[in-house]
XYZ file of C-alpha atoms in Angstrom:
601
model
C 29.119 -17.041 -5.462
C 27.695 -17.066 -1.827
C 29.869 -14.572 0.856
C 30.233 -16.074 3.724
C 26.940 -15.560 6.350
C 27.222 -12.122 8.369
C 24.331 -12.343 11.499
C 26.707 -10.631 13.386
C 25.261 -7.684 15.488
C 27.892 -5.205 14.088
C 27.043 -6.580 10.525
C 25.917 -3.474 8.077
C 22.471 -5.176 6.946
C 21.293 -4.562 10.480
C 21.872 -0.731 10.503
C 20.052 -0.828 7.518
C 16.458 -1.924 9.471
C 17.491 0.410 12.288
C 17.137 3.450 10.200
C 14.451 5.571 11.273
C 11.716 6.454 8.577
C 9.426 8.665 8.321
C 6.492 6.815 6.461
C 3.537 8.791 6.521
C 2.568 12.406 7.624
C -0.483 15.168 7.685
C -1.121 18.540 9.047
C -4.337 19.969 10.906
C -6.075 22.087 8.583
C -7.386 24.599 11.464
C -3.920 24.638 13.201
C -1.075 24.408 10.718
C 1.499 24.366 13.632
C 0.787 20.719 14.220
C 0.517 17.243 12.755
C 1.269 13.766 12.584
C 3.602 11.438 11.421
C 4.359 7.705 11.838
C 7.488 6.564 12.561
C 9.623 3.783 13.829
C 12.245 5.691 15.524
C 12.169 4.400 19.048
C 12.009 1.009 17.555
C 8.467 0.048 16.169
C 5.948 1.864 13.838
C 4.203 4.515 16.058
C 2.111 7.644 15.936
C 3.760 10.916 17.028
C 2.079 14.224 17.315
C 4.432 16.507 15.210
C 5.081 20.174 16.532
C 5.682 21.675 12.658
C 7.752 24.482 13.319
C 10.199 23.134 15.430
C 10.099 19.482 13.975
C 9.685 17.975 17.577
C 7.719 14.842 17.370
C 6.049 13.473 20.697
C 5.141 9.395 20.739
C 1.148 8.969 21.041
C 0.561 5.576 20.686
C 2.524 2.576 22.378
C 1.076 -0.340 20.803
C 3.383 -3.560 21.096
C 2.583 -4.949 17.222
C 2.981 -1.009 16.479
C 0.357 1.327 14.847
C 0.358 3.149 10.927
C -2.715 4.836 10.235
C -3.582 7.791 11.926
C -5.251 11.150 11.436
C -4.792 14.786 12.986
C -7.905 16.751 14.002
C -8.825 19.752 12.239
C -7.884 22.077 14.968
C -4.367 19.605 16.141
C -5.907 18.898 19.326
C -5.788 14.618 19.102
C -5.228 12.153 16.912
C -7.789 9.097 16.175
C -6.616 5.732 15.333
C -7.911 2.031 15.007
C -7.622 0.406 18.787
C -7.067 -3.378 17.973
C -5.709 -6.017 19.439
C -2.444 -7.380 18.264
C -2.564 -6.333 15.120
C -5.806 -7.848 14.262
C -7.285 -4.674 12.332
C -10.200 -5.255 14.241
C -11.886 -2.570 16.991
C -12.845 0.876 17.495
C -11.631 4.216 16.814
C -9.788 5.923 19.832
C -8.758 9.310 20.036
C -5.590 10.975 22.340
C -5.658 14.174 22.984
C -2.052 15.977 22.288
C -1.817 17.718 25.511
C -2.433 14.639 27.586
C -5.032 12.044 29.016
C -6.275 9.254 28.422
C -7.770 7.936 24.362
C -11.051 7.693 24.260
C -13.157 5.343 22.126
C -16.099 7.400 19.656
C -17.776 4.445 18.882
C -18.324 2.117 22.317
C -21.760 1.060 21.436
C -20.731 -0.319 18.101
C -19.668 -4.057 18.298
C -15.988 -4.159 17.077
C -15.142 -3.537 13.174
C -12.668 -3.484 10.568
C -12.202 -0.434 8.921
C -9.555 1.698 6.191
C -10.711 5.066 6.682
C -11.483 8.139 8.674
C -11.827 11.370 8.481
C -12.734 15.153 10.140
C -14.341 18.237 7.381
C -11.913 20.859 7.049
C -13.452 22.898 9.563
C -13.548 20.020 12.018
C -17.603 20.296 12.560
C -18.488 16.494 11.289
C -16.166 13.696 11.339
C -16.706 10.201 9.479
C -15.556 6.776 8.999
C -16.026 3.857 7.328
C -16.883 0.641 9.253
C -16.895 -3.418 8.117
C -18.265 -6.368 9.779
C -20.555 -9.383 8.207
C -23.160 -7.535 7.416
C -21.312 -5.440 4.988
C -19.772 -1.755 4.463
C -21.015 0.979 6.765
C -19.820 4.644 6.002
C -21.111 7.148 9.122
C -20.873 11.145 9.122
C -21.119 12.093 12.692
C -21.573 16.094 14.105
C -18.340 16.643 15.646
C -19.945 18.563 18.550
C -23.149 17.095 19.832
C -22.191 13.351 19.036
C -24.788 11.364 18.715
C -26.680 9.454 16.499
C -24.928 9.651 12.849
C -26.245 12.514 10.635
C -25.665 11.072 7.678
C -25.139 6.719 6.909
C -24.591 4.806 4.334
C -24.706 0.712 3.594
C -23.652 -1.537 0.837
C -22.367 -4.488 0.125
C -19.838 -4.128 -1.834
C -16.114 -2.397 -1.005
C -16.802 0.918 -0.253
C -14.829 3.884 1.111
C -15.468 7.004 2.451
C -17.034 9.664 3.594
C -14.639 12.373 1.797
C -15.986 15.803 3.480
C -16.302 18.900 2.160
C -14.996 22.235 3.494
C -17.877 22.466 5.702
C -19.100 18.968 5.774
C -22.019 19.593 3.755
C -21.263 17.144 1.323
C -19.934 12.971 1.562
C -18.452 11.852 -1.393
C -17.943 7.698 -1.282
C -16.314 5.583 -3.461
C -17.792 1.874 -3.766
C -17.763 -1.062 -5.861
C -21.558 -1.446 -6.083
C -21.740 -1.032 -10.144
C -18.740 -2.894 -11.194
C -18.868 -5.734 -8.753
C -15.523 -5.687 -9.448
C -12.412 -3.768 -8.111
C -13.516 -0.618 -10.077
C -15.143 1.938 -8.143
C -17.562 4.968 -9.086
C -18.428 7.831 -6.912
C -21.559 8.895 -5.179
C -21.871 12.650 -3.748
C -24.794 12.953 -0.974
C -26.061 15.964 0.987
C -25.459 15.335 4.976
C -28.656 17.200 6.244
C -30.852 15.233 3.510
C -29.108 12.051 2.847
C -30.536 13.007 -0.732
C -28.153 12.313 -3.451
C -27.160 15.075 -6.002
C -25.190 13.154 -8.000
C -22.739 10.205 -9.381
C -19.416 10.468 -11.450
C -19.170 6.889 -13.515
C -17.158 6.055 -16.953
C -18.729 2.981 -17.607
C -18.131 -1.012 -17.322
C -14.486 -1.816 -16.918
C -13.393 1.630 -15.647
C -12.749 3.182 -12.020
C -13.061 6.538 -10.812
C -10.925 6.973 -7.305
C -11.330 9.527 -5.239
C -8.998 12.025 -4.099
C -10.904 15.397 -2.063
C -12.566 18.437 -2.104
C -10.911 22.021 -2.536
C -9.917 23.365 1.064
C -12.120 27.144 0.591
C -15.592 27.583 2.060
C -18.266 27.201 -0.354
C -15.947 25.453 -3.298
C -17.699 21.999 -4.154
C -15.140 21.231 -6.614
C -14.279 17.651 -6.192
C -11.112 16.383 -7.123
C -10.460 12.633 -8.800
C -8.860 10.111 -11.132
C -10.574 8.196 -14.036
C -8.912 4.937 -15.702
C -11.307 5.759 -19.249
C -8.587 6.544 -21.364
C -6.342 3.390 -20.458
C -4.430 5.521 -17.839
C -5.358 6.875 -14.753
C -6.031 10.747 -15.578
C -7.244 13.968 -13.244
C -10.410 15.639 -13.045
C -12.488 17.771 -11.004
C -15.760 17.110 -10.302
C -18.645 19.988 -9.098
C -20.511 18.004 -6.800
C -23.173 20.960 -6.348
C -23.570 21.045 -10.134
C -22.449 17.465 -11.693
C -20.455 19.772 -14.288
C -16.854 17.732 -14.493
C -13.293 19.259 -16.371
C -10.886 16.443 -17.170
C -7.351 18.065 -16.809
C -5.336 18.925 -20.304
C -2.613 15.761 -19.100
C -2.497 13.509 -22.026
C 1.042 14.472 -23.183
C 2.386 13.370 -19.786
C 2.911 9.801 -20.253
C 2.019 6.636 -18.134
C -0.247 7.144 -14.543
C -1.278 10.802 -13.723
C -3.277 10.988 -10.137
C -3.731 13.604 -8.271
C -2.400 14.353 -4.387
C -3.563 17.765 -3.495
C -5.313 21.047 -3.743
C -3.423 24.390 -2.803
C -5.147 26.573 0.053
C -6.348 28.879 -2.817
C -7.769 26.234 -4.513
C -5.906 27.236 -8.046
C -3.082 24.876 -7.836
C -3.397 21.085 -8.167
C -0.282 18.777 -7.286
C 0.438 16.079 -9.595
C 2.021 12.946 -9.667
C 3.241 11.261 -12.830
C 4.055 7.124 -12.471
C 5.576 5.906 -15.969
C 7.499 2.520 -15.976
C 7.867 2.721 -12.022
C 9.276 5.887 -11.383
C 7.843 9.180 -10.052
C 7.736 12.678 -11.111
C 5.677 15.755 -9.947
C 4.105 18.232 -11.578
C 1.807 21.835 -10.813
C -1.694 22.253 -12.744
C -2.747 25.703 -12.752
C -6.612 25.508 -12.376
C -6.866 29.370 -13.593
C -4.220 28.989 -16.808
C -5.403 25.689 -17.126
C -0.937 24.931 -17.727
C 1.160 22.338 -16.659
C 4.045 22.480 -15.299
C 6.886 20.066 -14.439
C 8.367 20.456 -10.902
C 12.601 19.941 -11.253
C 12.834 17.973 -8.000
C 15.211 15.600 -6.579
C 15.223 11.842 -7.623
C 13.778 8.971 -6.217
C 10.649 7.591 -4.650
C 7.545 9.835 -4.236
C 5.091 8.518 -1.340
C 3.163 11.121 -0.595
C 3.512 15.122 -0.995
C 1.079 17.918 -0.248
C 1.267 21.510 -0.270
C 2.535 23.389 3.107
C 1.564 25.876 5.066
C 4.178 28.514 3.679
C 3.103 27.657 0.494
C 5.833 25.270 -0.412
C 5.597 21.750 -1.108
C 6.052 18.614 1.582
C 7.049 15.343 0.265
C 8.097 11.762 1.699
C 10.841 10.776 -0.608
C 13.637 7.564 -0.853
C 15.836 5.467 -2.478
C 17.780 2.400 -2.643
C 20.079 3.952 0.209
C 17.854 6.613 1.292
C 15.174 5.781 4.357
C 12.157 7.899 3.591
C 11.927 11.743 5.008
C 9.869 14.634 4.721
C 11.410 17.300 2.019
C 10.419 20.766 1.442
C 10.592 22.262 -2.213
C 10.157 25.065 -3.525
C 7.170 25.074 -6.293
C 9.472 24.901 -9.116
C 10.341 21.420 -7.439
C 13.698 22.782 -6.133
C 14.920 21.259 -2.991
C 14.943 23.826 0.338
C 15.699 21.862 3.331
C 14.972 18.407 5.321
C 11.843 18.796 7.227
C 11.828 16.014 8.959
C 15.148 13.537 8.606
C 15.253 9.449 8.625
C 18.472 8.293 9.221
C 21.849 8.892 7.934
C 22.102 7.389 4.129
C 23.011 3.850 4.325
C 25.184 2.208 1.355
C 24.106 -0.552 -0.665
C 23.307 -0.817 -4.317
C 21.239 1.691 -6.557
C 18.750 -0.872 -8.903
C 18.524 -1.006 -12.846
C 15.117 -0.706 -14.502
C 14.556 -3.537 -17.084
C 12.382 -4.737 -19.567
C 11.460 -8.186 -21.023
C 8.776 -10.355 -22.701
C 6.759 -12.141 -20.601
C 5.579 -15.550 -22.598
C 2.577 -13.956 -24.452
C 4.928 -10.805 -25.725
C 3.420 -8.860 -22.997
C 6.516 -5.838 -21.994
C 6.883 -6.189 -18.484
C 9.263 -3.826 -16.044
C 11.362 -5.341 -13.334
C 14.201 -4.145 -11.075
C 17.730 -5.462 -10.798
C 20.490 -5.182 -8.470
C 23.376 -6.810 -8.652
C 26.295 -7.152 -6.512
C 30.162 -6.953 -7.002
C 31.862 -8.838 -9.296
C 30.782 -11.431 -12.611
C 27.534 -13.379 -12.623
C 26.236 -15.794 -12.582
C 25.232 -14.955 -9.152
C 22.641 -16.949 -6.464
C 19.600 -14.538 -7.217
C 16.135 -13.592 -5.145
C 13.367 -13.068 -7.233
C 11.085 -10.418 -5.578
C 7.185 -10.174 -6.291
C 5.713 -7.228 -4.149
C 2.269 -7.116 -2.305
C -1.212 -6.038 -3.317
C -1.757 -6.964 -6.396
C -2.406 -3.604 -6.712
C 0.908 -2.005 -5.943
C 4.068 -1.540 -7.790
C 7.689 -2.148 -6.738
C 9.647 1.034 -6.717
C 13.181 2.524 -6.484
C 12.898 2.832 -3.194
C 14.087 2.055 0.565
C 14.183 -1.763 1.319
C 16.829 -2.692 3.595
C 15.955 -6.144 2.963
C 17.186 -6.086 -0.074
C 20.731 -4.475 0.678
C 21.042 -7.721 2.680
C 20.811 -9.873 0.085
C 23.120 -7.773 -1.787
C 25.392 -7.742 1.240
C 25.411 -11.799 0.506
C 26.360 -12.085 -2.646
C 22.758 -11.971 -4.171
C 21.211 -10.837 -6.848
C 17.686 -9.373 -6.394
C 15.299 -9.333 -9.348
C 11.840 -7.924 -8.305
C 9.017 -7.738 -11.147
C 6.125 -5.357 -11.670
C 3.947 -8.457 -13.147
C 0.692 -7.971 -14.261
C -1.880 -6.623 -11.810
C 0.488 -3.636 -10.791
C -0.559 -0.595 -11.053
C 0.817 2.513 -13.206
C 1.873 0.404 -16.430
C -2.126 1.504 -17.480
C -5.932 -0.175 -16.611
C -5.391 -3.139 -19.240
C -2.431 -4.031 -17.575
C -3.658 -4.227 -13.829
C -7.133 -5.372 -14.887
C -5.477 -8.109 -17.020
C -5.967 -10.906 -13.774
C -9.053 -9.876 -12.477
C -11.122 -12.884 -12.039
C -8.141 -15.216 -13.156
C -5.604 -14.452 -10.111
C -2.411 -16.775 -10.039
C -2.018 -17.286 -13.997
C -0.387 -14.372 -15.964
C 1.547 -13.112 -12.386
C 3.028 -16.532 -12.802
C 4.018 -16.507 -16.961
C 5.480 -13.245 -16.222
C 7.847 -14.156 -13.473
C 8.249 -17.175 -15.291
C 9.421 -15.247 -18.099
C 11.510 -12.950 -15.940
C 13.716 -16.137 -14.410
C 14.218 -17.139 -18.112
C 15.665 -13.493 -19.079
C 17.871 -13.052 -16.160
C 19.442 -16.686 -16.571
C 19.717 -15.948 -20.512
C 21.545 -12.762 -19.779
C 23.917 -14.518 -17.417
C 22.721 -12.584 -14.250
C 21.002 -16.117 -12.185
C 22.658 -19.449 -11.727
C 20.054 -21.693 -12.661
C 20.274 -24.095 -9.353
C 20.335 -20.733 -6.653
C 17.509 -19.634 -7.839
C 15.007 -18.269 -4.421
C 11.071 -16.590 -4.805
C 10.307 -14.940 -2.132
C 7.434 -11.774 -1.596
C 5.043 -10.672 1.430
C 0.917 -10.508 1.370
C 0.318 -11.244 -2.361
C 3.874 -11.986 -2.981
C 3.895 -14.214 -0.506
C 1.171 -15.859 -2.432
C 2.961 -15.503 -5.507
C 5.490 -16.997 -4.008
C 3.852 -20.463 -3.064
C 1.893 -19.783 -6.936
C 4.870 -20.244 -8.654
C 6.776 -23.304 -6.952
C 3.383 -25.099 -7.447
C 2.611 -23.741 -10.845
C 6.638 -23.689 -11.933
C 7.990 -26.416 -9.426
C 11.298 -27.008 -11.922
C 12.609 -23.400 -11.604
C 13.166 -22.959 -7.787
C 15.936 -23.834 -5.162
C 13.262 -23.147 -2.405
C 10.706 -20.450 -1.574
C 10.846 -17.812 1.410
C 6.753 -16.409 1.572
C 5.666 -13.811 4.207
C 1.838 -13.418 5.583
C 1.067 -15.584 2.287
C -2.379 -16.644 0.645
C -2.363 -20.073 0.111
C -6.405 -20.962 -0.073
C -8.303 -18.508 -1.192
C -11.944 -19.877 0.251
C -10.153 -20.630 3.927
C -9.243 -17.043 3.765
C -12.147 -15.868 2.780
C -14.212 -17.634 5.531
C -11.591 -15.771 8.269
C -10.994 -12.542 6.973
C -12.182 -9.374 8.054
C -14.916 -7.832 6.044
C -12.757 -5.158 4.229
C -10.946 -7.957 3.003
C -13.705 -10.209 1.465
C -14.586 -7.264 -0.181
C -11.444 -6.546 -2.202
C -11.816 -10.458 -2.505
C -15.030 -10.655 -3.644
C -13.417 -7.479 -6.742
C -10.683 -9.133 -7.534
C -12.545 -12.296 -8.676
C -16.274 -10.645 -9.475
C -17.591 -12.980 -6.791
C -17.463 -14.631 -3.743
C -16.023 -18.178 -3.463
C -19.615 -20.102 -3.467
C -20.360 -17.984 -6.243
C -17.559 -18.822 -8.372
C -15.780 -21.911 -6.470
C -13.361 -23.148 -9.699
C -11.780 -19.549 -10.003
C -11.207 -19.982 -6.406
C -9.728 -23.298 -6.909
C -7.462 -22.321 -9.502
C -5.943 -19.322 -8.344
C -5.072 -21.423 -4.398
C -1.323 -22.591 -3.931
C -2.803 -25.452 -1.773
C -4.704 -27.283 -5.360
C -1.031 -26.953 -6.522
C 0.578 -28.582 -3.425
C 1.376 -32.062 -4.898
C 3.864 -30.617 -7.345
C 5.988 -28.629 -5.341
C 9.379 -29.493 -5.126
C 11.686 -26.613 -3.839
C 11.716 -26.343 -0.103
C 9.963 -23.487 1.272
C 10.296 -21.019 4.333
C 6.924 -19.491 5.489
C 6.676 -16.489 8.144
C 3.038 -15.571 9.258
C 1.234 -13.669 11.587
C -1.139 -15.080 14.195
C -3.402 -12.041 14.781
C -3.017 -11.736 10.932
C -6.933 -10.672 9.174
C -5.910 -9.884 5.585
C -4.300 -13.319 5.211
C -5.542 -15.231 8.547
C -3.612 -18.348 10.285
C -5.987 -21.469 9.325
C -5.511 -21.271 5.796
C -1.776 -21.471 6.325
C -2.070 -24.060 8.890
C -4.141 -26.411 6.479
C -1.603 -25.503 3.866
C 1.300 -26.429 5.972
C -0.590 -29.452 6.844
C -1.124 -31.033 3.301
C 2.596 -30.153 2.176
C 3.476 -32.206 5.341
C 1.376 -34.991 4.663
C 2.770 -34.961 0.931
C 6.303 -35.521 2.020
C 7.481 -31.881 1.151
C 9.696 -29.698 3.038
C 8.194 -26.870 4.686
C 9.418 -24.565 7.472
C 6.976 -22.464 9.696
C 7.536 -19.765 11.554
C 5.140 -17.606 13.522
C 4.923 -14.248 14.878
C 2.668 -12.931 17.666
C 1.037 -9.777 15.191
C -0.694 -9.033 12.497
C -0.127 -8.702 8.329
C 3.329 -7.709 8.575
C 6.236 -6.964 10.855
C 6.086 -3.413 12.736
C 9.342 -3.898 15.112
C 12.649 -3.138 14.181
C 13.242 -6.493 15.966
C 10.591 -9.074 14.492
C 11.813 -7.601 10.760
C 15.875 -8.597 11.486
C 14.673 -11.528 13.004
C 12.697 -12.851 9.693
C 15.496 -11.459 7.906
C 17.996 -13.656 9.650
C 15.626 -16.641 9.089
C 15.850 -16.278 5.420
C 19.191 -16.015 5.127
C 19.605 -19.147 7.337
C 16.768 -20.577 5.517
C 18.889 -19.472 1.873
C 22.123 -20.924 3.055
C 21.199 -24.142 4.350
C 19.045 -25.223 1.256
C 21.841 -24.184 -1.159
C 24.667 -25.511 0.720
């Protein structure tokens, strides 16, 4: 049964967002006494120049809607990042230099573009960058020391990423979409002086090769990457001076192997293993050509890379546990807390389950459960992407629930990655149907086991589980006591007309074309053709500087459900896809549960 409703400002579900994270981190490869990490710490997601050895981190950016993605300069001396506005994901790079002034913009003469990637060569003599606006994917190599006119471009368009440098910056690797025209990508290696290309690393029609980076020694053109030809995502290395390629000896190691890193040496390769949602790492010994599984700590792995004292970093969390920066040894024991989060919080450690979806498809879900006998008012949880997967791992949103007297049943349908390339490739083209069968499915199983009450059933997800979420009361209208969706899709062809260009390409992959080319898939797969079955009322929270998933789709959306006679709540936010303040995240929080408790009494 429902607790009674807790917004007050001692209640525990609010410490739970003010825990600091640490979400993402790198270290200069030319001065290994500095980096830079993103954190929320003082309050929103910033950038923070990170003084290694003594762990002090200094803020660098100040944006209001807060700032992720950034990258340290070869020798630590500033950090670049995308200058929007708002949140848009629109603008120019900017550097700041650590020991003070003023950022500076590298690109003024370009108009303003979208981009998901940059980049300086180990040595710090070229940088690069990819760049999107309507006329497609740019990817620029630029001499780090004369500026200048680029030394090396390249154009398509199709989704494309890049340049990955090598030690020297004699050689661009990019990763684009060009052969597939869907979201599989193949690689392309290109001399910088020449622009001549020496070579391309391809598996074939319906497989994708994914780049990961060159080894980190003068001279070694060894190029490492991830195929999906054996049904699994599996290592290799690539010689991009030769086009001679060694798949690594991983095919005992079940379910998703990528790889993160190379060691300084270049003989060591760190793993990461993904089977049924949960992470291990492991060591490949490039000269032994052995394996080698790392006895670590449990939980979450985000991101690790090997240190400068030849241990290994890595961002790691739990259900309680915000994510921080570990050091272990290379066996995989743990040596200390580089870099701590917050205190661990309490709440409730998930269950990883299994049922049939409606075709007999085996599909992986967590479940948490609160105190006491079921049935119990559940959330069911899709996450964003589609290409993502929902992980044991820090979500203080969903202690909150928990808090409540909630269940929370979140579902790795299909389209997530690491349950293998038939599984996430099974929607391409057809987006909206099996995601929907499978949650489908999963409210079936967790009323048949007694978990749900039928009647408090609530879907709610962000970014493509937002859109899942307004799929499903359309598609499944019976099934739902209302619907809470965040930066949601809910017109596919609207969006596509607003969006930046990085987004209309992973559009134009996920359904093999754009909507004039193939208008019915567009059709089918939009909430808004589904509008005049809802039933459930629904809570949606959306961003106005939002590009991935922009405002006038949602308006029209809102609009039509209106005019219909349905029961839909709107609530905007002055930022962009997603929530970067500690304060706009409790304040959607405490919508929902307002939203939860008024519409089941």
């Amino acid at each position: 049964m429902l607790k009674p409703l807790n917004l007050d400002a001692s209640a525990p579900w609010r410490s739970r967002f003010e825990a600091a994270r640490i979400v993402n981190s790198d270290i200069a490869t030319r001065n290994p006494r500095r980096g830079v990490v993103t954190s929320n710490k003082d309050g929103a997601y910033q950038l923070y120049a990170w003084d290694v050895p003594t762990g002090q981190l200094t803020q660098m950016t100040d944006f209001p809607t807060g700032k992720v993605g950034g990258t340290i300069s070869a020798d630590g001396e500033r950090i670049y990042y995308l200058h929007d506005e708002g949140g848009d994901e629109i603008g120019h790079y900017h550097y700041k230099p650590i020991s003070g002034g003023d950022p500076v913009d590298i690109s003024p003469d370009m108009p303003a573009y979208a981009s998901n990637y940059f980049t300086e060569s180990f040595t710090g003599n070229h940088y690069g960058f990819a760049a999107a606006n309507q006329f497609g994917f740019f990817i620029y190599v630029i001499d780090n020391v004369r500026g200048g006119e680029p030394l090396f471009r390249f154009e398509s368009q199709s989704l494309s990423v890049g340049p990955l440098l090598s030690y020297n910056g004699e050689i661009a690797v990019i990763a684009t979409t060009e052969k597939a025209k869907s979201l599989h990508f193949n690689l392309e290696a290109y001399d910088i002086q020449t622009g001549e290309k020496l070579g391309e690393l391809w598996d074939g029609p319906g497989t994708s090769v994914q780049p990961v980076g060159f080894a980190r020694r003068a001279g070694d053109m060894r190029f490492l990457a991830t195929s999906s030809a054996s049904g699994y995502p599996r290592p290799l290395i690539w010689n991009t001076r030769t086009n001679e390629r060694f798949d690594l000896p991983v095919d005992d190691i079940e379910g998703d192997v990528t790889a993160w890193d190379w060691s300084e040496d270049g003989r060591l390769i760190l793993l990461r293993q993904m089977h049924m949602a949960q992470s291990k790492l492991w060591l490949y010994d490039a000269e032994s050509k052995q394996t080698t599984a790392l006895n670590h700590p449990a939980g979450t792995y985000s991101k690790a890379y090997f240190s400068p004292d030849g241990t290994i970093y890595a961002h790691l969390s739990d259900a309680t546990n915000a994510e921080r920066i570990i050091e272990l040894e290379m066996s995989g024991a743990f040596r200390r807390v580089v870099l701590d989060a917050a205190p661990d919080q309490s709440g409730i450690h998930p269950q990883s389950v299994t049922f049939s979806s409606g075709d007999g498809t085996p599909i992986q879900a967590w479940l948490y459960t609160p105190e006491g006998d079921g049935p119990f008012p559940t959330i069911v949880h899709t996450h964003g992407g589609p290409t993502g997967v929902q992980t044991n791992r820090y979500m203080p949103d969903i202690q909150a629930w928990i808090d409540h007297g909630f269940a929370f049943f979140t579902i790795n349908y299909r389209g997530s990655t690491t349950f293998g390339k038939d599984f996430q490739d099974a929607i391409l083209g057809n987006l909206g149907d099996l995601e929907v069968q499978d949650v489908v499915a999963g409210v079936h199983w967790v009323i048949d086991e007694g978990i749900a009450q039928p009647d408090m059933i609530l879907k709610t997800g962000r970014s493509y589980g937002g859109y899942m979420t307004l799929q499903c009361i359309g598609k499944a209208p019976d099934l739902w006591a209302g619907g809470m969706a965040i930066v949601a899709i809910a017109d596919w062809k609207l969006m596509y007309e607003d969006q930046a260009e990085t987004l209309r390409g992973y559009q134009r992959a996920l359904f093999g074309g754009s909507p004039d080319e193939l208008p019915e898939a567009h059709k089918k797969s939009s909430p808004i053709t589904y509008a005049e079955q809802v039933k459930a009322p629904l809570l949606v929270i959306q961003g106005r500087n939002d590009t991935r998933c922009p405002e006038r789709q949602m308006e029209v959306y809102e609009a039509k459900l209106r005019g219909l006679g349905k029961q839909i709540e709107m609530s905007w936010y002055e930022a962009g896809h997603g929530a970067m303040t500690i304060e706009e995240q409790v304040r959607q929080m405490e919508l929902m549960l307002r939203f939860a408790y008024r519409v089941l009494g």
